[in-house]
Coordinates of C-alpha atoms in Angstrom, one line a residue:
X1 CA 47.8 120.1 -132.2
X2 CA 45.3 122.5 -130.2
X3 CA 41.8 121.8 -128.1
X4 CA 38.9 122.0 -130.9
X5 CA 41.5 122.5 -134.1
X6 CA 38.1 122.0 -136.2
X7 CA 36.0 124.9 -134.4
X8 CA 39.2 127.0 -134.8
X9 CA 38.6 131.0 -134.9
X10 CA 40.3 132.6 -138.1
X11 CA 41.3 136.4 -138.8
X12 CA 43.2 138.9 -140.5
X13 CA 44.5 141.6 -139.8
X14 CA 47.5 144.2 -140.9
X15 CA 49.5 144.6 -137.5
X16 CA 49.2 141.9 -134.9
X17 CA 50.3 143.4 -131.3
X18 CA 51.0 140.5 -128.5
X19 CA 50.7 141.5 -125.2
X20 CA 48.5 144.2 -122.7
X21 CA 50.3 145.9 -120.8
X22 CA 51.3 149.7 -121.6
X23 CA 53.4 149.0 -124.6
X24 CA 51.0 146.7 -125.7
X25 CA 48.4 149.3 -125.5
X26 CA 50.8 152.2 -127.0
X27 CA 52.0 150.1 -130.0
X28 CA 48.0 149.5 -131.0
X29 CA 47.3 152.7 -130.9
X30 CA 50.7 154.2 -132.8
X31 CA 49.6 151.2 -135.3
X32 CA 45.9 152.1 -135.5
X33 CA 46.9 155.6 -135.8
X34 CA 48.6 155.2 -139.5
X35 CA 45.2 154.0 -140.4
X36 CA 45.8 150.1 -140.4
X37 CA 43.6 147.3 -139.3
X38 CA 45.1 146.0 -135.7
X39 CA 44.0 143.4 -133.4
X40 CA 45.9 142.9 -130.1
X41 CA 46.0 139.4 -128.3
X42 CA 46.3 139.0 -124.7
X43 CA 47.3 136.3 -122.1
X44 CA 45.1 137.9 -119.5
X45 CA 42.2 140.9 -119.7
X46 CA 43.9 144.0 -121.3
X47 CA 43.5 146.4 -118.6
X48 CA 43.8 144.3 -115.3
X49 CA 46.6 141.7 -116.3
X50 CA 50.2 142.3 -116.4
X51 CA 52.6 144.4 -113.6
X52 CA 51.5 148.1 -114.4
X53 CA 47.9 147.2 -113.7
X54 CA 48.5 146.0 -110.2
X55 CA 50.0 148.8 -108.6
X56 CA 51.1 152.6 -109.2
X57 CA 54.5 153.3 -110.9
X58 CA 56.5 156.4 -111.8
X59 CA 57.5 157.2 -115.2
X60 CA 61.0 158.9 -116.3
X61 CA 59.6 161.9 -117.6
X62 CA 61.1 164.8 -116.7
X63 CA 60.3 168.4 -117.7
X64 CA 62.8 168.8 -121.0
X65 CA 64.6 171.4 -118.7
X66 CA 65.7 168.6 -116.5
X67 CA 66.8 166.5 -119.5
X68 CA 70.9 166.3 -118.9
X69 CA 70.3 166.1 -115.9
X70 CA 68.4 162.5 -115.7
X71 CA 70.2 161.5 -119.3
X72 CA 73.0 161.7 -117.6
X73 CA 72.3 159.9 -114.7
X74 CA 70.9 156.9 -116.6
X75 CA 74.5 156.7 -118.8
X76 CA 75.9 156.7 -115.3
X77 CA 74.3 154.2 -114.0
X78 CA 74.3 151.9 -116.6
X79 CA 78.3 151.9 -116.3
X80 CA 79.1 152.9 -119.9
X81 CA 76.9 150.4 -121.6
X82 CA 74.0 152.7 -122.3
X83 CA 73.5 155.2 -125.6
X84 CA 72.9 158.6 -124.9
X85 CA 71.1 159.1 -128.2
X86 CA 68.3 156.2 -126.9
X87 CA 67.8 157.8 -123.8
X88 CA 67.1 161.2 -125.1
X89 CA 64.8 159.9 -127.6
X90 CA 63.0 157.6 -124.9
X91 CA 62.6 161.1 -122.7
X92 CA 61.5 163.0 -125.4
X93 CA 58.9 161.0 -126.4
X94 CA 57.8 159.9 -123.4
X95 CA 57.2 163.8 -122.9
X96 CA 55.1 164.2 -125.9
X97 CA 52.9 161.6 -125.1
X98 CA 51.8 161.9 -121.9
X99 CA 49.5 164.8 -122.8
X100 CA 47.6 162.2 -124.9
X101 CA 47.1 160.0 -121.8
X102 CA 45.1 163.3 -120.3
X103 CA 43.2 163.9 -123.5
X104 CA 42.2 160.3 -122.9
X105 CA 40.5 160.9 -120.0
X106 CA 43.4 160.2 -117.3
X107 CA 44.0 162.5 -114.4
X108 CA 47.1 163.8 -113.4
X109 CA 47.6 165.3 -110.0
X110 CA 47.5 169.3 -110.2
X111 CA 50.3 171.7 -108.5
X112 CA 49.5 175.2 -109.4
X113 CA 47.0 174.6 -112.0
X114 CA 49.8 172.2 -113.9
X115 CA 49.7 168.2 -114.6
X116 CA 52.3 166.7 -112.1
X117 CA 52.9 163.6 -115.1
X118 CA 55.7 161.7 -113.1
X119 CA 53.6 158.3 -112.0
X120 CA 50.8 156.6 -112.7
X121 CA 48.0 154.7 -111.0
X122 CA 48.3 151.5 -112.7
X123 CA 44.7 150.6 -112.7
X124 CA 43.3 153.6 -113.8
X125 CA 46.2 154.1 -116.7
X126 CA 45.4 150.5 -117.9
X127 CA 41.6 151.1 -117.8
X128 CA 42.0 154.6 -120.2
X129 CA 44.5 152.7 -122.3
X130 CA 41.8 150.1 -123.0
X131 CA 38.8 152.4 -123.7
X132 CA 41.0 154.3 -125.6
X133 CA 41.8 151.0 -127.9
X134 CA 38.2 150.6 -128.4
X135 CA 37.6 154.1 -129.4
X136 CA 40.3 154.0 -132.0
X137 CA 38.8 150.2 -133.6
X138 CA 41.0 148.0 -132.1
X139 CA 39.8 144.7 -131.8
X140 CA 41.0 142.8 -128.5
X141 CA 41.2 139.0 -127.7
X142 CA 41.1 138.7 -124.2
X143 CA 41.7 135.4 -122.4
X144 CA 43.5 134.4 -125.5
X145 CA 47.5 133.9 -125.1
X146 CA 49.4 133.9 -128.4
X147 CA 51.4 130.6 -128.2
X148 CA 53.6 130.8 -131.4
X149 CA 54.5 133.0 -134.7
X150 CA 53.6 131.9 -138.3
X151 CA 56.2 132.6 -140.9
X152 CA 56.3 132.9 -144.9
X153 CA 58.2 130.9 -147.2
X154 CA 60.7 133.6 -147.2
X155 CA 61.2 134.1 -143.5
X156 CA 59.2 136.9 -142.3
X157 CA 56.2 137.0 -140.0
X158 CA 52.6 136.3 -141.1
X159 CA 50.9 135.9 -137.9
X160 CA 50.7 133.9 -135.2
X161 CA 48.3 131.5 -133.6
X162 CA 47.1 130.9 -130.0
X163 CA 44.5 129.3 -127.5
X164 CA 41.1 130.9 -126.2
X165 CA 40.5 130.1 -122.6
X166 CA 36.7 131.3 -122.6
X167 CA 36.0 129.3 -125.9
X168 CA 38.0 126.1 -125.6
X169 CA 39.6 126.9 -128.9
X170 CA 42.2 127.7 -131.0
X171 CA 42.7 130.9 -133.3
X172 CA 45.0 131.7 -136.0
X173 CA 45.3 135.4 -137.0
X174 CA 47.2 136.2 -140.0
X175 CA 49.2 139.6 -139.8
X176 CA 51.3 141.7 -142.8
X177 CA 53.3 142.4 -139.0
X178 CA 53.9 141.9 -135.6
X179 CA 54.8 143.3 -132.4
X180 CA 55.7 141.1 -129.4
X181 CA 54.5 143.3 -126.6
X182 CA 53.8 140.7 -123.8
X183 CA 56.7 141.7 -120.9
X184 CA 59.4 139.9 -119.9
X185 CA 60.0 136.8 -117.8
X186 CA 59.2 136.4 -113.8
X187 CA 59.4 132.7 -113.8
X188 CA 55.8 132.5 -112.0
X189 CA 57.7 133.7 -108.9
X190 CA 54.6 135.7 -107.5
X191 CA 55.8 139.3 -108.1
X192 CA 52.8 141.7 -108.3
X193 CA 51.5 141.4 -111.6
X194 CA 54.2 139.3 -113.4
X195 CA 52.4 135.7 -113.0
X196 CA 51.6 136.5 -117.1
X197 CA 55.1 137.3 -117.7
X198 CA 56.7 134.1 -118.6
X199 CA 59.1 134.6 -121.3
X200 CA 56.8 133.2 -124.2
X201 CA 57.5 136.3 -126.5
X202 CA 61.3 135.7 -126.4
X203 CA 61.0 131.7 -127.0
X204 CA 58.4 133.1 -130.5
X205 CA 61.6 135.8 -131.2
X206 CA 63.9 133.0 -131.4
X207 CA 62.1 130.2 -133.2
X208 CA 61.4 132.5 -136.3
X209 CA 65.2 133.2 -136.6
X210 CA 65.0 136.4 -133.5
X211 CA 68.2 137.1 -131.4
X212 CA 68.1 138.2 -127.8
X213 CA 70.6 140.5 -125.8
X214 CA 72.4 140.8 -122.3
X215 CA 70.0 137.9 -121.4
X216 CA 72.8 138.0 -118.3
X217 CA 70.8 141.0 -116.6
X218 CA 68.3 138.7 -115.6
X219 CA 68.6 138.2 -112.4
X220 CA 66.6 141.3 -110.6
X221 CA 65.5 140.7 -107.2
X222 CA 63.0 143.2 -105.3
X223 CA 62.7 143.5 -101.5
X224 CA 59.2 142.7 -100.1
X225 CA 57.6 141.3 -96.6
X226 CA 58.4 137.6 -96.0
X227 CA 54.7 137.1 -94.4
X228 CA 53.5 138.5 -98.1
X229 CA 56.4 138.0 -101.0
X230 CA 54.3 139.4 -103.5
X231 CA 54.7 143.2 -103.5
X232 CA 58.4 144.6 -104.4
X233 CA 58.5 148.3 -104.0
X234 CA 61.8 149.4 -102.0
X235 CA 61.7 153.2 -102.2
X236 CA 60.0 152.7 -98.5
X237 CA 63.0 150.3 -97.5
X238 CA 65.2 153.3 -97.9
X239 CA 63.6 154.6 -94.6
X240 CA 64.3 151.2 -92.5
X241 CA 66.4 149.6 -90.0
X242 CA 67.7 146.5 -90.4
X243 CA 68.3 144.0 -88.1
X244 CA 69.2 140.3 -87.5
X245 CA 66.4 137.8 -85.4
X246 CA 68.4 138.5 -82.4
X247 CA 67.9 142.7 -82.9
X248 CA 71.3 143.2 -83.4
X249 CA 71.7 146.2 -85.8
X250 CA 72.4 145.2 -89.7
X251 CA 73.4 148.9 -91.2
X252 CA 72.9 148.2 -94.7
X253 CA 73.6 151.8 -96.0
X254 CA 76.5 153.3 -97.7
X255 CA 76.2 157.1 -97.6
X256 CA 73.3 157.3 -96.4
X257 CA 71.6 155.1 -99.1
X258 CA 70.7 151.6 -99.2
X259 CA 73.5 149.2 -100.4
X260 CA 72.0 147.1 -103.1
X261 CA 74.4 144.4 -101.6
X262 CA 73.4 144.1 -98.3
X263 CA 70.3 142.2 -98.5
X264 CA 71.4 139.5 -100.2
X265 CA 74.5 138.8 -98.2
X266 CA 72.3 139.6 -94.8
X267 CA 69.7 136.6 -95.9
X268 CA 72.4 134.2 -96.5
X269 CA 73.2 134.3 -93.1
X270 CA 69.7 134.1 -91.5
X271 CA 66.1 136.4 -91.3
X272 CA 66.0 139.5 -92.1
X273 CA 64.2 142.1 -90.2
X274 CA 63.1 145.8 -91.3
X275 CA 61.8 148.9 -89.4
X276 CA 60.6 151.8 -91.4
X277 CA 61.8 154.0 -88.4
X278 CA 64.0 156.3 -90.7
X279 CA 61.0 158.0 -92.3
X280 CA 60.1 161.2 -91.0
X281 CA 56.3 162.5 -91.1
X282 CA 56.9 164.5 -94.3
X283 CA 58.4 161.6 -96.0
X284 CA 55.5 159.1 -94.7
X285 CA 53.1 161.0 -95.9
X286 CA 55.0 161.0 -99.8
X287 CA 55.6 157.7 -99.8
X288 CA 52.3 156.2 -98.7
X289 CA 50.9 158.1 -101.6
X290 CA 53.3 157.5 -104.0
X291 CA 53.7 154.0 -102.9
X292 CA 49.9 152.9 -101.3
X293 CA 50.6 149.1 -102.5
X294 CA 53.5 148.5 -100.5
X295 CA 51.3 149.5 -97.5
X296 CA 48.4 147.0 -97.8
X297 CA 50.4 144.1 -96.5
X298 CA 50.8 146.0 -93.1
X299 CA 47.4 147.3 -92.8
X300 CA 46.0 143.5 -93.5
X301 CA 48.4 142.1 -91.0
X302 CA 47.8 144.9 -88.7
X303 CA 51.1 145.6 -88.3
X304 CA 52.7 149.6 -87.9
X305 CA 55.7 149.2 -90.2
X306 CA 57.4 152.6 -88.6
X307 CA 57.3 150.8 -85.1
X308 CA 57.2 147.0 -85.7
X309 CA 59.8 144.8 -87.1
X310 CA 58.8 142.5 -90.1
X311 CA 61.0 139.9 -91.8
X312 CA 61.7 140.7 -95.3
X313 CA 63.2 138.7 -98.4
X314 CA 63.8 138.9 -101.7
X315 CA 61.1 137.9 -104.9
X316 CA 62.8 137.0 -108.1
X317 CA 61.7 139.6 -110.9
X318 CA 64.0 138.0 -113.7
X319 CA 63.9 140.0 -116.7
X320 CA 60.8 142.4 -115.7
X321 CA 62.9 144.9 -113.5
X322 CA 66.4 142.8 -115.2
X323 CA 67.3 143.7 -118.7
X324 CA 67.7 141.4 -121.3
X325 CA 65.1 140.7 -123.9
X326 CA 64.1 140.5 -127.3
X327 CA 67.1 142.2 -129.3
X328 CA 66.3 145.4 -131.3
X329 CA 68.0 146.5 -134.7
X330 CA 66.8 150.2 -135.2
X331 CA 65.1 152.9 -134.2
X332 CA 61.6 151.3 -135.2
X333 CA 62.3 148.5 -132.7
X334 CA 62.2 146.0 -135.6
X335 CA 63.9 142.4 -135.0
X336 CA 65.9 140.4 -137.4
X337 CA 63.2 138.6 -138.3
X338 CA 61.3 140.7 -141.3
X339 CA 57.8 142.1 -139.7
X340 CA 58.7 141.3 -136.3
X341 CA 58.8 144.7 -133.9
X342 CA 59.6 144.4 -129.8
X343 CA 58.3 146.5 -127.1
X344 CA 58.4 147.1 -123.7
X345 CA 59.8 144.2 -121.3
X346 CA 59.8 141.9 -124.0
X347 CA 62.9 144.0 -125.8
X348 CA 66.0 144.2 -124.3
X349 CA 66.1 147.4 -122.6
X350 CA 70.4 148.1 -122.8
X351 CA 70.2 151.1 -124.7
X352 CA 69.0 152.8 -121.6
X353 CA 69.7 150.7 -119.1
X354 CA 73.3 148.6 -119.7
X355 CA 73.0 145.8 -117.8
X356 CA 71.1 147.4 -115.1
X357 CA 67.7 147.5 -113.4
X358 CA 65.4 149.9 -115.4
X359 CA 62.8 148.8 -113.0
X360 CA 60.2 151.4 -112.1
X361 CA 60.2 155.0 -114.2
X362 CA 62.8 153.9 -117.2
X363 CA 61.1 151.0 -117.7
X364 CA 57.4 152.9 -118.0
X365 CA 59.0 155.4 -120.4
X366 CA 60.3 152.6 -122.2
X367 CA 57.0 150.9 -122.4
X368 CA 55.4 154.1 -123.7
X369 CA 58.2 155.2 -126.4
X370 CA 59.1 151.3 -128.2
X371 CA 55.6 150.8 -127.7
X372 CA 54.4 153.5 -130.2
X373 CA 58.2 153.1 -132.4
X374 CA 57.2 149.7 -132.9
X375 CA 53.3 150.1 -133.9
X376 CA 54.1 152.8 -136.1
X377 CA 57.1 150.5 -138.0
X378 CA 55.0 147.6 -137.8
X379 CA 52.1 149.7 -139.7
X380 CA 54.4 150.9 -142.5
X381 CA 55.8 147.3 -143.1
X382 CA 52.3 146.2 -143.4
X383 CA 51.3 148.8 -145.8
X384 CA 54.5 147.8 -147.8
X385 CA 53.1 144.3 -148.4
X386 CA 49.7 145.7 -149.2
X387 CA 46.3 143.6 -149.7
X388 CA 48.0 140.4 -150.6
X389 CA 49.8 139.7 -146.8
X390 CA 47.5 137.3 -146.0
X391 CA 47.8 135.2 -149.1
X392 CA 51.3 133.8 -148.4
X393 CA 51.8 130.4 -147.4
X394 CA 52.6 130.1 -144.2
X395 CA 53.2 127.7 -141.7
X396 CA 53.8 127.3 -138.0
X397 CA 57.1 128.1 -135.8
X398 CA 56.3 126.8 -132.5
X399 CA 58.6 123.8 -131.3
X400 CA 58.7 122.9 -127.9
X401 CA 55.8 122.1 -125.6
X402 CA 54.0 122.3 -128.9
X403 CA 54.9 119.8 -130.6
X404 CA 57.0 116.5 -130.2
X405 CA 60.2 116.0 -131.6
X406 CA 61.4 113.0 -129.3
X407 CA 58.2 111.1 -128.7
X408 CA 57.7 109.8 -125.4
X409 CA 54.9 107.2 -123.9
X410 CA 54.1 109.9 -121.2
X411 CA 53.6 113.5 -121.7
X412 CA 56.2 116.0 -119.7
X413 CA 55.0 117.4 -116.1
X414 CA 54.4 120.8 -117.4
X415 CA 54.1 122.2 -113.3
X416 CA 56.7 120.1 -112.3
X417 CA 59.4 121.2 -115.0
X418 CA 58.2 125.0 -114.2
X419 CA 59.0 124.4 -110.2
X420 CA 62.8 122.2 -111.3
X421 CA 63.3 125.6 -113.8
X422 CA 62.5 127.7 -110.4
X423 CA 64.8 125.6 -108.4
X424 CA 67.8 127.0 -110.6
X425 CA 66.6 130.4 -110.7
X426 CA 65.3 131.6 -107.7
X427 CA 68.8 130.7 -105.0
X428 CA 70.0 133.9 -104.0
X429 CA 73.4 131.6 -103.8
X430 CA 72.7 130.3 -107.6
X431 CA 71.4 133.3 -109.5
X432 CA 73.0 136.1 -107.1
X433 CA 76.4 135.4 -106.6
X434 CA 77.4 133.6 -109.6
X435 CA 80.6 131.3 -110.5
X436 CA 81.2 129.6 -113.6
X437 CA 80.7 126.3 -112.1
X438 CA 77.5 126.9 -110.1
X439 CA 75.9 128.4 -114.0
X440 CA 77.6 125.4 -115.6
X441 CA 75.7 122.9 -113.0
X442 CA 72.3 124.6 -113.2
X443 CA 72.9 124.5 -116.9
X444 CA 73.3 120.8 -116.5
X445 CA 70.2 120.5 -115.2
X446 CA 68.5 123.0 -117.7
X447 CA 69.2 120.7 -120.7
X448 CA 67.6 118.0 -119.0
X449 CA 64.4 119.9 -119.2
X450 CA 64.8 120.9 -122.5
X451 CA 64.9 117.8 -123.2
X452 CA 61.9 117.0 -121.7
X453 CA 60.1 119.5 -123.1
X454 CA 60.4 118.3 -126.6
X455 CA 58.9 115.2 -125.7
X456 CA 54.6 114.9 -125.7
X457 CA 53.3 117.4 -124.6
X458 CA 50.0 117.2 -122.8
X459 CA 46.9 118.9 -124.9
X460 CA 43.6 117.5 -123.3
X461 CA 42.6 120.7 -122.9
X462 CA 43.3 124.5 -123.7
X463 CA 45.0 125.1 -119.9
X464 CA 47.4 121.9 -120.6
X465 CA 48.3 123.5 -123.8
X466 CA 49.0 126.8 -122.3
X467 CA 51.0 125.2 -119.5
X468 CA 52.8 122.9 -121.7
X469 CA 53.7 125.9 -123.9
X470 CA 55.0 127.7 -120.7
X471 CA 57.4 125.0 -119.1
X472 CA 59.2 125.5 -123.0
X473 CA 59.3 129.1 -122.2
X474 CA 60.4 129.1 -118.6
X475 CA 62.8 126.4 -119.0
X476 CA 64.1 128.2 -122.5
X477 CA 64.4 131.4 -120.9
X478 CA 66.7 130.4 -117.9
X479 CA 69.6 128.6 -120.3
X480 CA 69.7 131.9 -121.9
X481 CA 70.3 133.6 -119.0
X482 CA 72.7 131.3 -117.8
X483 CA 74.5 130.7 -121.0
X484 CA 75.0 134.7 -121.6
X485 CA 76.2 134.9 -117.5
X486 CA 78.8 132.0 -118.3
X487 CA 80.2 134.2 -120.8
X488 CA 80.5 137.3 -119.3
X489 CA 83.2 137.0 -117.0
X490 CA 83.2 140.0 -115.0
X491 CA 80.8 141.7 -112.7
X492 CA 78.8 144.6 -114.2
X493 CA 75.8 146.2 -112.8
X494 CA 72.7 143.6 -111.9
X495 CA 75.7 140.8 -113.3
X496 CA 77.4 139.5 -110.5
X497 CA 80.4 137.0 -111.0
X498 CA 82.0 136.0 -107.8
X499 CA 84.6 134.6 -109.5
X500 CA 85.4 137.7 -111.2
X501 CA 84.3 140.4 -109.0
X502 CA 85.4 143.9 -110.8
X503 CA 84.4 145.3 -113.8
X504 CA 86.4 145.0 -117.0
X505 CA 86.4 148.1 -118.7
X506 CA 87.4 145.8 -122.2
X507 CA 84.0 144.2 -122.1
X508 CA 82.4 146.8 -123.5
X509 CA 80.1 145.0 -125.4
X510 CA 76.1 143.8 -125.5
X511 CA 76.2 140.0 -125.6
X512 CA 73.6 139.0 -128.2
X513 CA 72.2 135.1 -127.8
X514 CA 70.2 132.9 -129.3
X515 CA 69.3 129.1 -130.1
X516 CA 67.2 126.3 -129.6
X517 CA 69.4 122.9 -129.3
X518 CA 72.5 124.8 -129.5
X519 CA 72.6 127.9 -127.5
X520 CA 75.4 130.5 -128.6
X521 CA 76.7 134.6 -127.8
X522 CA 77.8 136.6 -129.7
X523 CA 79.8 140.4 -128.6
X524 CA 78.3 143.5 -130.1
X525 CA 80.9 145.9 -129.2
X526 CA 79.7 149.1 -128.7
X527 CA 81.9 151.6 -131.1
X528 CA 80.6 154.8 -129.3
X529 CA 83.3 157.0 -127.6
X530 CA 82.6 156.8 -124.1
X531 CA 81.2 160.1 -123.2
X532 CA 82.2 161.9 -120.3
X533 CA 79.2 162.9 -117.4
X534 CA 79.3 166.1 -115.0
X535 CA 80.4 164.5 -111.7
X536 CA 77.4 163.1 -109.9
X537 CA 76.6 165.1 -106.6
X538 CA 76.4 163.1 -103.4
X539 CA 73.3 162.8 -101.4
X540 CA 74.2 161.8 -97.8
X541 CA 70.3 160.8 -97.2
X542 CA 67.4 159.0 -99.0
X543 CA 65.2 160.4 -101.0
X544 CA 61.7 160.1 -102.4
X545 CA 62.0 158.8 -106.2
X546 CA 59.0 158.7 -107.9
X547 CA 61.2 157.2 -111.4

């Protein structure tokens, strides 16, 4: 199947970790630290790939004073869906851990002699993460995406096998467990960072027998520049005016805060322009320290964002600010399958979240907490199955863009089924404002490229491989999403069902989803109480969020 099968490099190890970005990182290290051999794989170079490496990023970590008050807020906003228990446990140990992070040689700003822990610069957080890895004996594979699991005879995982760029080869490592670590899905969209992030950990889940969940909070879109759709911070679009090509005023705030709804409605009908001429001097000064990425556009283009309009749009970010993701049974963040563990982007991030954005400070504490649940469970079902994991037979998972199951005279267009995948996903007017039959026409289409992709694949060389195993994912990844919107029929959070436009306080429930062929949901009702918050207070103007 792969480039040089005969030169192929061979390992073991006890706990396998997919992925590099921070819960990557944090699971190798919370597997490493129960005294296990671990080797992490990654698509990119750990340290540099990936969306926390490319810019700076706050992290929901409050001071445990300030607990309720954040808990609270997250159960709010995720509109009854969340669990209170996850979100204390995700603050909590996000808390505990980030004094490691400084014993690891990562600075912190000061304010009167105490660590300010509330963001990051990514960069330098990746960079300490990775030195830290090496300190502890982890071995990396850079340049070496992990293209599909291995299972035992009797279902759970023994590995998984992949592609080396640098070598033109392939490797097999066999594992007692692993943890998919390697982010969510982007769809190649150009968002900062998430060019890696293309939904190959939850096609793996779900050929070994995984199950995904609220795959229909997958459609997050961030604001960014139109002259450079690439970086999507908004906290400094909360200081903007917004106006049509003609100048005529836009609004776009309710309360004094930016309606989430405006933008998408507003580019419907035509360009978009934005002033950051809200933002007083105090606020400019916060945000382009807090926030330095979102500036370089300007100061390339030479352009004084407080005084000059720029026209602005919207960059699909799928399931990396979205939601859904591989589905998690217990507090170790293990999967249905037996020695499979999720992390990060790749898990579904509900219990914090519902089926809204966790983009930004949930999502880093997220990273940082399943990363080191799953590493530490992943060790402990490795040490369960002792000396003799790698001895069980084995045998490959991967199906499409892998291998053929209708063969064809031609292999597939791997870019061209990625860009038909991106013509169903990116519409504002498709993947925004959703009906039932505008899902069940892009669905439609969807199948056909399923189809396609499990006919030849092309595998001259390690890149065709790579890309051919990618068009699966992509394509994969959007009937999921479309399948789980098509079933929820009502509009929740990041959900939006034009045809049903309120919320249905009856659908209380996670939608779990799965399939290869024959794509199904399931509800998980959710049998907590709903629990009752303090009222939120109202804030008539923005203000600077570093979660």
């Amino acid at each position: 199947m792969f480039i040089n099968s005969k030169e192929e490099l061979l390992l073991t190890t006890d706990v396998l970790v997919i992925g590099g970005g921070p819960a990557a990182a944090w699971a190798a290290y919370a597997a490493a630290a129960q005294g296990v051999k671990v080797i992490i794989a990654d698509k990119g170079f750990l340290g540099t790939s990936g969306a926390a490496a490319a810019s700076g990023n706050g992290i929901m970590a409050p001071s445990p004073e300030d607990w309720d008050k954040v808990l609270w807020e997250r159960y709010r906003i995720a509109k009854n869906l969340a669990n209170l228990r996850w979100i204390e446990r995700v603050l909590e140990k996000t808390w505990l851990s980030l004094p490691l992070l400084e014993e690891w040689g990562y600075c912190f700003p000061k304010e009167n002699g105490e660590s300010v822990r509330q963001s990051f610069y990514g960069p330098e957080y990746m960079r300490v993460l990775r030195k830290n890895l090496l300190r502890v004996g982890v071995q990396i594979l850079d340049q070496s995406p992990v293209l599909e699991l291995l299972l035992a005879d009797d279902g759970s995982v023994a590995g998984a096998r992949g592609v080396q760029r640098q070598q033109h080869r392939a490797y097999t490592v066999r594992a007692g467990a692993v943890v998919m670590a390697n982010g969510g899905c982007a769809f190649l969209s150009k968002a900062l960072g998430c060019n890696t992030n293309t939904g190959d950990g939850m096609l793996m889940a779900v050929e070994a027998g995984g199950e995904l969940s609220s795959m229909e909070a997958s459609n997050h879109y961030g604001i960014s520049t139109a002259f450079n759709a690439t970086v999507t911070r908004g906290v400094p679009f909360g200081w903007a005016s917004y106006t049509d090509e003609a100048g005529n005023d836009l609004g776009g705030y309710i309360n004094g805060r930016r309606d989430p709804s405006f933008l998408p409605n507003a580019l419907l009908k035509g360009p978009v322009y934005a002033r950051l001429d809200r933002a007083t001097p105090e606020v400019k000064a916060v945000i382009e320290k807090s926030h330095f990425i979102a500036f370089l556009p300007y100061k390339k283009a030479g352009i004084d964002p407080y005084k000059e309009r720029v026209p602005v749009t919207l960059v699909f970010e799928g399931t990396v600010r979205g939601t859904g993701g591989i589905r998690i049974i217990n507090d170790s963040c293990a999967t249905k399958v037996p020695g499979l563990y999720a992390a990060g982007d790749a898990a579904s991030r509900e219990l914090i979240a519902g089926l809204a954005s966790g983009g930004g400070g949930p999502n880093a504490a997220w990273a940082i907490s399943t990363g080191q649940w799953a590493g530490e469970g992943a060790a402990a079902f490795a040490k369960i199955l002792g000396a003799h994991a790698h001895e069980r037979v084995a045998y490959p998972a991967g199906q499409a863009g892998l291998r053929s199951k209708f063969p064809t005279p031609e292999t597939f267009d791997s870019d061209a089924i990625a860009q038909a995948v991106q013509a169903e996903v990116f519409p504002l007017e498709k993947n925004y404002f959703r009906s039932e039959q505008k899902l069940l026409d892009s669905l439609a289409k969807l199948e056909r490229l399923w189809e396609q992709v499990q006919g030849n694949p092309k595998q001259d060389t390690v890149r065709d491989v790579e890309h051919s195993r990618r068009a699966a994912a992509l394509t994969a990844v959007a009937r999921w999403a479309y399948f789980s919107a098509l079933h929820r029929q009502e509009t929740r959070s990041e959900h939006i069902r034009v045809d049903y436009p309120q919320t249905d306080p009856n659908q209380r429930y996670y939608q779990a989803t799965g399939g290869l062929d024959r794509l199904w949901v399931r509800r998980d009702w959710i049998k907590d109480a709903i629990a009752t918050p303090p009222a939120p207070t109202t804030q008539t103007t923005p203000s600077v969020s570093k979660l």
